[in-house]
């Protein structure tokens, strides 16, 4: 009888460990999927508005240390337009003028290349836990995915969103749906993430669809073709010289 | 007992792992920087790329109660080829003219806007450009005092300037710093411009220093009879809003002519940068203080002393944007105002329309009798 009691206690302990997760644990796992020393990626961005579609191809690199990122657009219409972000500063190279323009900090909230994804969103390298407090609201099923429903509340006024509702897939800890709210409490964007692949020890969504609910019949889809993490990227990539040269 | 616990642990663990890997593809990792070339997609740098742009500008101008119509069809070809250390770039254009302001025997023109070769010094963080190229110094604002070509069409600020024959060396001592030296030759007046510049980044501000020396200008001899120097500094950065400014001091050899140019402005955006406000003040010490006594000022955009340029842009999305701007002479309060709309019609075509209204009397700098009071521009542009 004593052995059975111990066995039940041990099984119960495992059950608590697996199911009794708290929001901090979930967000840490979400962050660990997104955290990297360096990152390289390529893909395309499809901007849809009513019946019109614009497709932009790009590739880029990012490093966490110093929060630096570089993106080059390679579709014919935008070929050679390049972005360099270092912390909160952004520079754009325009091939038509053969010149680099420093973009004002306040412009980081603008949609990148006119999409529903801002420069801040696209080039974000910060962890969620640094900017948001989290609380778990329950478990829900979205499609075939079992998810934790987590609410993120902004810790300070510098964040773009006052709160976010995140539906974090239990298996991979990928937020497969994120609702983003402005400081007035209004829902402004919904993002869904899919086509999840495993790279090393982390799970990565290769497709994201962002809908700005303030616009009718408008959405932006980002589809990555290749993503790689923690490779050796020289410092020179994140410089004015590389912005002109590459 | 130990065996039972081990079995339970093994089952839980293996079940968890199986659940994690369900329907998930495992991607290979890339480990060296050379492999990053495999991330490059779309138009390749390694090939000779040729791009084309067909643009048509139709304008209607009302001047002294008379209407004139003009049309310019521009065919642009850009070719570019990059290799590990070099870049070749050429931008050639053919224009076809039609309308009231074009003589019948001048119905077309061909121009080479740019054609240069650039060499990248891999180990020295430098580049050397030779050919017909833009030499950009100072901040890229509308009334940048250091601009080396100050001919601006204020009614259509999006036009492309012709570049200059130049050799330019740029050096990048740090990730956000650049310095350089250049020599520009203008064969039309057998004149050289030489210069030095340096720019770096301090606490979210880009700031730089420029020195330019102009050889004596054969065509402008009535204004400046000596070789001529201009020098100063500029900055752009964020402090609550975005601040930008330039100061430029002009002096001819022998101290026979001096001038000061100052530009200061700010910009700010609202509603997730959908609305962008931009305002610039421009001071030209040699400019006139009285309406009706305007004379050209050497190496200057305009003839008056004080100006304001203000601009508001509403960018709805990638497809639609609207703009209103005004350039005002603060001596006589004449102005050029523009309202425009841009519409991205398809992946590779843009429609643009604008209305200019000019308010100024005969003796004013922007006078209706000289420039017309109202004009319309309709543009269609296709990239291929």
Coordinates of C-alpha atoms in Angstrom, one line a residue:
Chain A
X1 CA 0.0 0.0 0.0
X2 CA 2.9 2.4 0.9
X3 CA 4.5 1.7 -2.5
X4 CA 1.3 2.4 -4.4
X5 CA 0.9 5.7 -2.5
X6 CA 4.4 6.7 -3.4
X7 CA 3.8 5.8 -7.0
X8 CA 0.6 7.8 -7.2
X9 CA 2.4 10.8 -5.6
X10 CA 5.2 10.6 -8.1
X11 CA 2.8 10.3 -11.1
X12 CA 0.8 13.3 -9.6
X13 CA 4.0 15.2 -9.3
X14 CA 4.8 14.7 -13.0
X15 CA 1.3 15.7 -13.9
X16 CA 1.7 19.0 -12.0
X17 CA 5.0 19.6 -13.6
X18 CA 3.6 19.2 -17.1
X19 CA 0.2 20.9 -16.7
X20 CA 0.8 23.4 -14.0
X21 CA 2.8 25.8 -16.2
X22 CA 2.5 29.5 -15.4
X23 CA 2.6 32.4 -17.8
X24 CA 6.2 33.3 -17.1
X25 CA 7.2 29.8 -18.1
X26 CA 5.2 30.0 -21.3
X27 CA 6.7 33.4 -22.2
X28 CA 10.2 32.2 -21.4
X29 CA 9.6 29.3 -23.8
X30 CA 8.1 31.6 -26.4
X31 CA 11.2 33.9 -26.0
X32 CA 13.6 31.0 -26.3
X33 CA 12.1 30.1 -29.7
X34 CA 12.8 33.7 -30.7
X35 CA 16.1 34.4 -29.0
X36 CA 19.2 34.2 -31.1
X37 CA 22.7 35.5 -31.2
X38 CA 22.5 35.9 -35.0
X39 CA 19.9 35.2 -37.6
X40 CA 19.8 35.0 -41.4
X41 CA 16.6 34.8 -43.4
X42 CA 15.1 35.2 -46.8
X43 CA 11.6 35.3 -48.0
X44 CA 8.8 37.3 -49.5
X45 CA 6.2 39.7 -48.3
X46 CA 2.8 39.8 -50.0
X47 CA 0.7 42.9 -49.4
X48 CA -3.0 42.5 -50.3
X49 CA -5.6 45.2 -50.5
X50 CA -9.0 44.4 -52.0
X51 CA -8.0 42.9 -55.4
X52 CA -4.5 44.3 -55.6
X53 CA -1.4 42.4 -54.6
X54 CA 2.2 43.6 -54.2
X55 CA 5.0 41.0 -53.7
X56 CA 8.3 42.0 -52.3
X57 CA 11.3 39.7 -51.9
X58 CA 14.0 40.2 -49.3
X59 CA 16.8 38.7 -47.4
X60 CA 18.6 39.9 -44.3
X61 CA 20.7 39.3 -41.2
X62 CA 20.3 40.2 -37.6
X63 CA 22.4 40.1 -34.4
X64 CA 21.0 40.3 -30.9
X65 CA 24.0 42.0 -29.4
X66 CA 23.6 45.7 -30.2
X67 CA 20.2 44.8 -31.8
X68 CA 21.4 45.2 -35.3
X69 CA 19.6 44.1 -38.5
X70 CA 20.1 44.5 -42.2
X71 CA 17.5 43.8 -44.9
X72 CA 17.8 44.1 -48.7
X73 CA 14.8 44.0 -51.1
X74 CA 15.5 42.1 -54.3
X75 CA 12.2 42.1 -56.3
X76 CA 12.7 44.1 -59.5
X77 CA 10.6 47.1 -58.5
X78 CA 12.4 47.7 -55.3
X79 CA 15.8 46.1 -56.1
X80 CA 18.6 47.6 -54.1
X81 CA 16.5 49.3 -51.4
X82 CA 18.3 48.4 -48.1
X83 CA 17.6 48.9 -44.4
X84 CA 20.1 49.1 -41.6
X85 CA 18.8 49.2 -38.0
X86 CA 21.0 49.7 -35.0
X87 CA 19.0 49.8 -31.8
X88 CA 16.4 52.6 -32.4
X89 CA 18.1 54.1 -35.4
X90 CA 17.3 53.3 -39.0
X91 CA 19.0 54.1 -42.2
X92 CA 17.7 53.4 -45.7
X93 CA 19.8 53.2 -48.9
X94 CA 18.0 54.4 -52.0
X95 CA 19.7 53.2 -55.2
X96 CA 18.0 55.9 -57.4
X97 CA 19.8 58.6 -55.4
X98 CA 22.8 56.5 -54.5
X99 CA 22.4 57.9 -51.0
X100 CA 21.7 56.8 -47.5
X101 CA 18.9 58.6 -45.5
X102 CA 18.6 58.5 -41.8
X103 CA 15.0 57.7 -40.9
X104 CA 13.5 59.5 -37.9
X105 CA 12.9 57.4 -34.8
X106 CA 9.2 58.2 -34.9
X107 CA 9.0 56.7 -38.4
X108 CA 9.7 53.2 -37.1
X109 CA 6.0 52.8 -36.5
X110 CA 5.3 53.1 -40.2
X111 CA 4.5 50.0 -42.2
X112 CA 7.6 48.6 -43.8
X113 CA 7.4 49.1 -47.6
X114 CA 3.8 50.1 -47.0
X115 CA 2.8 46.8 -45.4
X116 CA 0.8 46.1 -42.2
X117 CA 4.1 45.2 -40.6
X118 CA 6.0 48.1 -39.0
X119 CA 9.8 48.5 -39.1
X120 CA 9.5 47.9 -35.3
X121 CA 7.7 44.6 -35.8
X122 CA 9.9 43.4 -38.6
X123 CA 13.2 44.3 -37.0
X124 CA 12.2 43.4 -33.4
X125 CA 14.9 41.7 -31.4
X126 CA 13.7 42.3 -27.9
X127 CA 12.3 39.7 -25.6
X128 CA 8.6 39.7 -24.7
X129 CA 9.3 39.5 -21.0
X130 CA 11.4 42.7 -21.0
X131 CA 8.5 44.8 -22.2
X132 CA 5.3 43.0 -21.1
X133 CA 3.9 41.4 -17.9
X134 CA 2.0 38.2 -18.6
X135 CA -0.9 36.3 -17.2
X136 CA -2.4 33.0 -18.3
X137 CA -6.2 33.1 -18.9
X138 CA -6.8 29.5 -19.8
X139 CA -6.4 26.9 -22.5
X140 CA -8.3 27.0 -25.8
X141 CA -8.3 25.0 -29.0
X142 CA -7.7 26.9 -32.3
X143 CA -8.3 24.7 -35.2
X144 CA -6.4 21.5 -34.4
X145 CA -4.0 23.3 -32.1
X146 CA -4.2 23.2 -28.3
X147 CA -3.1 26.5 -26.9
X148 CA -2.4 28.5 -23.8
X149 CA -4.3 31.8 -23.8
X150 CA -1.8 34.4 -22.4
X151 CA -2.5 38.1 -21.9
X152 CA 0.5 40.5 -22.2
X153 CA 0.3 43.9 -20.6
X154 CA 2.7 46.6 -21.4
X155 CA 5.2 47.5 -18.6
X156 CA 5.9 51.0 -20.0
X157 CA 4.5 53.4 -22.5
X158 CA 7.3 52.9 -25.0
X159 CA 5.9 49.6 -26.3
X160 CA 3.8 49.8 -29.5
X161 CA 0.9 47.9 -28.0
X162 CA -0.8 48.4 -24.6
X163 CA -1.6 44.7 -24.5
X164 CA -1.5 41.6 -26.6
X165 CA -3.6 38.4 -26.4
X166 CA -1.4 35.5 -27.4
X167 CA -2.5 32.0 -28.2
X168 CA 0.6 29.9 -27.6
X169 CA 0.6 26.4 -29.1
X170 CA 1.3 23.9 -26.3
X171 CA 3.6 21.6 -28.3
X172 CA 6.0 24.1 -29.8
X173 CA 5.4 27.3 -27.7
X174 CA 4.8 29.2 -30.9
X175 CA 2.1 31.9 -30.6
X176 CA -0.1 30.8 -33.5
X177 CA -2.4 33.8 -33.0
X178 CA -1.7 37.2 -31.5
X179 CA -4.2 40.0 -31.1
X180 CA -2.6 43.4 -30.6
X181 CA -4.3 46.3 -28.8
X182 CA -3.6 50.0 -28.9
X183 CA -3.3 52.1 -25.7
X184 CA -6.9 53.1 -26.0
X185 CA -7.9 49.5 -25.8
X186 CA -8.8 49.1 -29.4
X187 CA -7.9 46.0 -31.3
X188 CA -5.6 47.1 -34.2
X189 CA -3.9 44.0 -35.5
X190 CA -4.2 40.3 -35.6
X191 CA -1.3 38.1 -36.5
X192 CA -1.4 34.4 -37.2
X193 CA 1.7 32.2 -37.6
X194 CA 1.9 28.8 -39.2
X195 CA 4.1 26.4 -41.2
X196 CA 6.2 25.7 -38.1
X197 CA 9.6 24.0 -38.6
X198 CA 12.3 23.0 -36.2
X199 CA 15.7 24.5 -36.5
X200 CA 18.2 23.1 -34.0
X201 CA 16.4 23.2 -30.7
X202 CA 13.9 25.9 -31.5
X203 CA 10.6 26.0 -33.4
X204 CA 10.1 28.7 -36.0
X205 CA 7.0 29.8 -37.9
X206 CA 7.8 30.2 -41.6
X207 CA 4.6 32.0 -42.4
X208 CA 2.9 35.0 -40.7
X209 CA -0.2 36.8 -41.7
X210 CA -0.9 40.2 -40.3
X211 CA -4.2 41.9 -40.6
X212 CA -4.8 45.5 -39.7
X213 CA -8.4 45.4 -38.5
X214 CA -8.7 49.2 -39.2
X215 CA -8.4 48.5 -42.9
X216 CA -11.0 46.6 -45.0
X217 CA -9.8 43.7 -47.0
X218 CA -6.2 44.3 -46.3
X219 CA -3.5 41.9 -45.1
X220 CA 0.2 41.2 -45.3
X221 CA 1.7 37.8 -45.5
X222 CA 5.4 37.1 -44.8
X223 CA 6.7 33.8 -46.0
X224 CA 10.2 32.8 -45.1
X225 CA 12.1 30.5 -47.5
X226 CA 15.2 30.1 -45.3
X227 CA 16.0 30.9 -41.8
X228 CA 19.2 30.1 -39.9
X229 CA 20.4 30.9 -36.4
X230 CA 23.6 31.6 -34.5
X231 CA 25.9 31.6 -37.5
X232 CA 29.0 33.8 -37.7
X233 CA 28.0 37.2 -39.2
X234 CA 30.8 39.7 -39.4
X235 CA 30.3 43.1 -37.8
X236 CA 30.9 44.9 -41.1
X237 CA 27.4 43.7 -42.3
X238 CA 25.8 46.3 -40.0
X239 CA 27.6 49.3 -41.3
X240 CA 27.0 52.2 -43.7
X241 CA 29.7 50.8 -45.9
X242 CA 27.8 47.5 -46.3
X243 CA 24.6 49.4 -46.8
X244 CA 26.1 51.1 -49.8
X245 CA 28.1 48.1 -51.1
X246 CA 25.9 45.1 -50.8
Chain B
X1 CA 9.7 0.1 -7.6
X2 CA 12.7 1.8 -9.3
X3 CA 11.8 -0.1 -12.5
X4 CA 8.2 1.2 -12.4
X5 CA 9.3 4.8 -11.9
X6 CA 11.8 4.5 -14.7
X7 CA 9.1 3.1 -17.1
X8 CA 6.7 5.9 -16.2
X9 CA 9.4 8.5 -16.7
X10 CA 10.4 6.9 -20.0
X11 CA 6.8 6.8 -21.2
X12 CA 6.1 10.4 -20.2
X13 CA 9.4 11.6 -21.8
X14 CA 9.0 9.7 -25.1
X15 CA 5.3 10.7 -25.4
X16 CA 6.3 14.4 -24.9
X17 CA 9.0 14.1 -27.6
X18 CA 6.7 12.4 -30.0
X19 CA 4.1 15.0 -29.5
X20 CA 6.6 17.8 -30.1
X21 CA 7.8 16.4 -33.4
X22 CA 4.4 15.7 -34.8
X23 CA 4.2 17.2 -38.3
X24 CA 7.2 19.4 -37.8
X25 CA 9.9 19.5 -40.4
X26 CA 13.5 19.8 -39.2
X27 CA 15.6 22.3 -41.1
X28 CA 19.3 22.1 -41.6
X29 CA 21.4 24.9 -40.0
X30 CA 24.0 27.1 -41.8
X31 CA 27.2 27.7 -39.9
X32 CA 29.5 30.0 -41.9
X33 CA 29.1 33.5 -43.3
X34 CA 29.9 32.3 -46.8
X35 CA 26.8 30.2 -46.8
X36 CA 24.8 33.4 -46.3
X37 CA 25.0 33.9 -50.0
X38 CA 22.5 31.1 -50.2
X39 CA 20.0 33.5 -48.5
X40 CA 20.1 35.9 -51.4
X41 CA 17.0 35.7 -53.5
X42 CA 15.2 37.6 -56.3
X43 CA 17.3 39.7 -58.6
X44 CA 20.9 38.5 -58.3
X45 CA 23.8 40.9 -57.8
X46 CA 26.1 38.6 -59.8
X47 CA 24.4 39.0 -63.1
X48 CA 24.1 42.0 -65.5
X49 CA 20.8 43.4 -64.5
X50 CA 18.8 45.7 -66.8
X51 CA 15.8 47.5 -65.5
X52 CA 13.5 49.8 -67.5
X53 CA 11.1 52.6 -66.5
X54 CA 8.6 54.2 -68.9
X55 CA 7.2 57.4 -67.5
X56 CA 4.8 59.9 -69.0
X57 CA 4.2 63.4 -67.6
X58 CA 1.3 65.5 -68.9
X59 CA 1.1 69.0 -67.7
X60 CA -1.4 71.8 -68.1
X61 CA -0.4 75.3 -67.0
X62 CA -2.5 78.4 -66.8
X63 CA -0.5 81.6 -67.2
X64 CA -2.0 85.0 -67.8
X65 CA -5.4 83.4 -68.6
X66 CA -3.8 81.2 -71.3
X67 CA -3.5 77.4 -71.0
X68 CA -0.6 75.4 -72.3
X69 CA -0.3 71.7 -72.6
X70 CA 2.9 69.7 -72.6
X71 CA 3.8 66.1 -72.5
X72 CA 7.1 64.4 -71.8
X73 CA 7.6 60.7 -72.4
X74 CA 10.7 59.3 -70.7
X75 CA 12.2 55.9 -71.3
X76 CA 14.8 55.0 -68.8
X77 CA 17.2 52.1 -68.9
X78 CA 19.4 51.1 -65.9
X79 CA 22.0 48.5 -66.1
X80 CA 24.0 47.3 -63.2
X81 CA 26.6 44.6 -62.6
X82 CA 28.4 43.8 -59.4
X83 CA 31.3 41.5 -58.8
X84 CA 33.2 40.9 -55.6
X85 CA 35.1 44.2 -55.7
X86 CA 33.5 46.3 -58.4
X87 CA 30.2 47.7 -59.4
X88 CA 29.2 49.1 -62.8
X89 CA 26.0 51.3 -63.0
X90 CA 24.5 53.2 -65.9
X91 CA 21.3 55.2 -66.1
X92 CA 20.4 56.4 -69.6
X93 CA 17.2 58.1 -70.7
X94 CA 15.5 59.1 -73.9
X95 CA 12.9 61.9 -73.8
X96 CA 10.1 62.6 -76.3
X97 CA 8.6 66.1 -76.1
X98 CA 5.3 67.3 -77.3
X99 CA 3.4 70.5 -76.5
X100 CA 3.1 74.2 -76.6
X101 CA 6.4 75.0 -74.9
X102 CA 8.6 72.7 -77.0
X103 CA 9.8 73.8 -80.5
X104 CA 8.9 71.4 -83.2
X105 CA 12.5 70.7 -84.1
X106 CA 13.3 69.7 -80.5
X107 CA 11.0 66.7 -80.1
X108 CA 13.5 64.4 -78.4
X109 CA 16.6 64.2 -76.3
X110 CA 18.9 61.5 -75.0
X111 CA 20.8 61.9 -71.7
X112 CA 23.2 59.8 -69.7
X113 CA 22.1 60.6 -66.2
X114 CA 24.7 58.4 -64.5
X115 CA 27.5 56.0 -65.6
X116 CA 30.1 55.0 -63.1
X117 CA 32.4 52.3 -61.9
X118 CA 32.9 51.7 -58.2
X119 CA 35.8 49.8 -56.7
X120 CA 35.5 48.4 -53.2
X121 CA 38.7 48.1 -51.1
X122 CA 37.8 45.1 -49.0
X123 CA 40.5 45.4 -46.4
X124 CA 40.6 49.2 -46.1
X125 CA 36.9 49.8 -45.7
X126 CA 36.9 52.2 -48.6
X127 CA 35.4 52.7 -52.1
X128 CA 36.5 54.6 -55.1
X129 CA 33.9 55.9 -57.6
X130 CA 34.8 57.2 -61.0
X131 CA 32.5 58.4 -63.8
X132 CA 29.2 60.3 -64.0
X133 CA 27.9 60.1 -60.5
X134 CA 26.0 61.8 -57.8
X135 CA 28.3 63.3 -55.1
X136 CA 26.0 63.7 -52.1
X137 CA 27.3 65.9 -49.3
X138 CA 25.4 67.3 -46.3
X139 CA 22.0 66.1 -45.2
X140 CA 19.5 65.1 -47.9
X141 CA 17.0 67.9 -47.2
X142 CA 15.3 70.0 -49.8
X143 CA 17.4 73.1 -49.2
X144 CA 20.7 71.5 -48.2
X145 CA 23.2 74.4 -48.3
X146 CA 26.0 72.0 -49.3
X147 CA 24.2 70.7 -52.4
X148 CA 26.5 70.8 -55.4
X149 CA 23.7 71.3 -57.8
X150 CA 21.1 73.8 -56.6
X151 CA 18.8 73.8 -59.6
X152 CA 15.5 72.5 -58.2
X153 CA 12.2 72.3 -59.9
X154 CA 10.0 73.3 -56.9
X155 CA 6.8 72.4 -58.9
X156 CA 8.0 68.8 -59.2
X157 CA 10.5 67.9 -56.6
X158 CA 10.6 64.2 -57.6
X159 CA 12.5 64.8 -60.8
X160 CA 16.0 63.3 -61.1
X161 CA 19.0 65.6 -61.4
X162 CA 21.7 64.9 -63.9
X163 CA 24.9 63.7 -62.2
X164 CA 28.4 65.1 -62.5
X165 CA 31.7 63.9 -63.8
X166 CA 33.6 63.0 -60.7
X167 CA 36.1 60.9 -58.8
X168 CA 35.1 60.2 -55.2
X169 CA 36.9 58.3 -52.5
X170 CA 34.9 57.2 -49.5
X171 CA 36.4 55.8 -46.3
X172 CA 34.4 54.1 -43.5
X173 CA 36.5 54.2 -40.3
X174 CA 33.6 52.8 -38.1
X175 CA 30.3 51.2 -38.7
X176 CA 28.4 54.5 -38.6
X177 CA 31.1 56.9 -39.8
X178 CA 32.2 57.9 -43.3
X179 CA 34.6 60.4 -44.7
X180 CA 35.6 61.2 -48.2
X181 CA 37.2 63.4 -50.8
X182 CA 36.0 64.3 -54.3
X183 CA 36.9 66.1 -57.5
X184 CA 34.1 67.2 -59.8
X185 CA 34.7 68.5 -63.3
X186 CA 32.2 70.5 -65.3
X187 CA 33.3 70.6 -68.9
X188 CA 30.7 73.2 -69.9
X189 CA 32.6 75.9 -67.9
X190 CA 35.9 74.1 -67.6
X191 CA 35.5 74.3 -63.8
X192 CA 36.5 72.0 -61.0
X193 CA 35.0 71.5 -57.5
X194 CA 36.9 69.7 -54.9
X195 CA 35.9 68.8 -51.4
X196 CA 36.2 66.8 -48.2
X197 CA 33.6 65.6 -45.8
X198 CA 33.2 63.5 -42.7
X199 CA 30.1 62.2 -40.9
X200 CA 29.6 60.2 -37.8
X201 CA 26.8 59.2 -35.3
X202 CA 26.5 60.6 -31.8
X203 CA 23.7 59.7 -29.4
X204 CA 21.2 59.1 -32.2
X205 CA 22.3 62.1 -34.2
X206 CA 24.1 61.9 -37.5
X207 CA 26.4 64.9 -37.7
X208 CA 29.0 65.9 -40.2
X209 CA 31.5 68.5 -41.6
X210 CA 31.9 69.6 -45.2
X211 CA 34.5 71.7 -47.1
X212 CA 34.1 72.4 -50.8
X213 CA 36.2 74.6 -53.0
X214 CA 34.9 75.9 -56.4
X215 CA 37.3 76.9 -59.1
X216 CA 36.6 80.4 -60.6
X217 CA 33.4 80.1 -62.6
X218 CA 33.8 81.3 -66.1
X219 CA 30.0 81.6 -66.7
X220 CA 29.2 83.3 -63.4
X221 CA 32.1 85.7 -63.5
X222 CA 29.8 88.7 -62.9
X223 CA 28.9 87.2 -59.5
X224 CA 32.1 85.7 -58.2
X225 CA 35.4 86.5 -59.9
X226 CA 37.6 84.3 -57.7
X227 CA 37.9 80.8 -56.6
X228 CA 35.4 80.1 -53.9
X229 CA 35.1 78.1 -50.7
X230 CA 32.2 76.9 -48.6
X231 CA 32.3 75.0 -45.4
X232 CA 30.1 74.1 -42.4
X233 CA 28.4 71.4 -40.5
X234 CA 25.0 69.6 -40.4
X235 CA 23.1 67.2 -38.2
X236 CA 20.0 65.1 -38.1
X237 CA 18.6 63.1 -35.1
X238 CA 15.9 62.5 -32.6
X239 CA 15.2 64.6 -29.5
X240 CA 11.5 64.3 -28.8
X241 CA 11.0 65.0 -32.5
X242 CA 13.4 64.7 -35.4
X243 CA 15.7 67.8 -35.6
X244 CA 17.8 68.6 -38.6
X245 CA 20.0 71.6 -39.5
X246 CA 22.9 72.9 -41.4
X247 CA 25.2 75.9 -41.3
X248 CA 27.3 76.9 -44.3
X249 CA 29.8 79.7 -44.6
X250 CA 30.8 80.9 -48.1
X251 CA 34.0 82.9 -48.8
X252 CA 35.8 83.8 -52.0
X253 CA 39.6 83.9 -52.1
X254 CA 40.8 87.3 -51.0
X255 CA 37.8 87.7 -48.8
X256 CA 36.0 89.5 -51.6
X257 CA 32.7 87.8 -51.1
X258 CA 31.1 86.1 -48.0
X259 CA 27.7 84.6 -47.4
X260 CA 26.0 82.5 -44.8
X261 CA 23.3 79.8 -45.3
X262 CA 21.3 78.3 -42.5
X263 CA 18.7 75.5 -42.7
X264 CA 16.9 74.3 -39.6
X265 CA 13.8 72.1 -39.4
X266 CA 12.0 69.3 -37.7
X267 CA 9.7 66.5 -38.6
X268 CA 7.2 64.4 -36.6
X269 CA 4.7 61.7 -37.3
X270 CA 1.3 60.8 -35.9
X271 CA -1.0 57.8 -36.0
X272 CA 1.7 55.1 -36.5
X273 CA 3.6 57.4 -38.9
X274 CA 0.6 57.6 -41.2
X275 CA 0.7 61.3 -41.0
X276 CA 4.1 62.9 -41.3
X277 CA 4.7 66.6 -40.6
X278 CA 7.9 68.3 -41.9
X279 CA 8.9 71.9 -41.7
X280 CA 12.2 73.7 -42.8
X281 CA 13.4 77.2 -42.4
X282 CA 16.0 78.5 -44.7
X283 CA 18.1 81.6 -44.3
X284 CA 20.4 83.1 -47.1
X285 CA 22.3 86.1 -45.9
X286 CA 22.9 87.5 -49.4
X287 CA 19.3 87.1 -50.3
X288 CA 17.1 90.2 -50.8
X289 CA 15.1 91.7 -48.0
X290 CA 12.7 93.6 -50.3
X291 CA 10.2 92.4 -52.8
X292 CA 10.9 93.6 -56.3
X293 CA 14.7 93.8 -55.9
X294 CA 15.5 90.2 -56.4
X295 CA 18.8 89.4 -58.0
X296 CA 20.4 85.9 -58.4
X297 CA 22.6 84.9 -55.5
X298 CA 25.7 82.8 -56.3
X299 CA 25.4 79.1 -55.3
X300 CA 21.9 79.6 -53.8
X301 CA 18.6 77.9 -54.3
X302 CA 16.6 81.2 -54.3
X303 CA 16.8 85.0 -54.3
X304 CA 15.2 86.0 -51.0
X305 CA 16.5 86.0 -47.5
X306 CA 14.0 83.9 -45.5
X307 CA 11.9 80.9 -46.6
X308 CA 9.8 78.2 -45.0
X309 CA 9.0 74.8 -46.6
X310 CA 6.3 72.8 -44.9
X311 CA 5.0 69.4 -45.9
X312 CA 2.3 67.1 -44.7
X313 CA 2.0 63.5 -46.0
X314 CA -0.8 61.0 -45.3
X315 CA 0.3 57.5 -46.2
X316 CA -2.8 55.3 -46.1
X317 CA -1.0 52.2 -47.1
X318 CA 1.4 50.9 -49.8
X319 CA -1.2 51.8 -52.5
X320 CA -2.4 55.3 -51.6
X321 CA -0.6 58.4 -50.3
X322 CA -1.5 62.0 -50.2
X323 CA 0.7 65.1 -49.8
X324 CA 0.4 68.8 -49.4
X325 CA 3.4 71.2 -49.4
X326 CA 4.1 74.9 -49.5
X327 CA 7.3 76.8 -50.1
X328 CA 6.9 80.4 -49.0
X329 CA 9.2 83.4 -49.5
X330 CA 8.9 85.1 -46.0
X331 CA 9.8 88.5 -47.5
X332 CA 7.0 88.9 -50.0
X333 CA 4.8 85.9 -48.8
X334 CA 4.5 84.6 -52.3
X335 CA 4.4 80.8 -52.4
X336 CA 4.2 77.6 -54.4
X337 CA 1.8 75.1 -53.0
X338 CA 1.2 71.6 -54.1
X339 CA -1.4 69.0 -53.4
X340 CA -0.7 65.5 -54.8
X341 CA -1.8 62.0 -54.7
X342 CA 0.1 58.8 -55.5
X343 CA -1.6 55.5 -56.3
X344 CA 0.2 52.2 -56.8
X345 CA -2.0 50.7 -59.4
X346 CA -0.2 47.4 -59.9
X347 CA 3.0 45.6 -58.8
X348 CA 5.0 47.7 -61.3
X349 CA 3.0 50.8 -62.1
X350 CA 2.2 54.1 -60.3
X351 CA -0.2 56.9 -61.0
X352 CA 0.5 60.3 -59.7
X353 CA -1.4 63.5 -59.9
X354 CA -0.7 67.0 -58.5
X355 CA -2.1 70.5 -58.5
X356 CA 0.2 73.5 -58.0
X357 CA -1.1 76.8 -57.0
X358 CA 1.3 79.8 -57.1
X359 CA 0.4 83.0 -55.2
X360 CA 2.5 86.1 -55.9
X361 CA 2.2 89.4 -57.7
X362 CA 4.4 90.7 -60.5
X363 CA 7.3 91.9 -58.4
X364 CA 7.2 88.8 -56.1
X365 CA 9.7 85.9 -56.4
X366 CA 7.0 83.4 -57.1
X367 CA 4.8 85.5 -59.4
X368 CA 1.7 84.3 -61.2
X369 CA 2.6 86.3 -64.3
X370 CA 6.0 84.6 -64.5
X371 CA 5.2 81.1 -63.5
X372 CA 1.5 80.8 -64.0
X373 CA -1.1 80.6 -61.3
X374 CA -2.2 77.0 -61.5
X375 CA -0.8 73.9 -63.1
X376 CA -1.8 70.2 -63.2
X377 CA 0.5 67.3 -63.6
X378 CA -0.6 63.7 -64.3
X379 CA 2.1 61.0 -64.3
X380 CA 2.0 57.4 -65.3
X381 CA 5.0 55.2 -64.5
X382 CA 5.7 51.6 -65.4
X383 CA 8.7 49.6 -64.3
X384 CA 9.8 46.6 -66.3

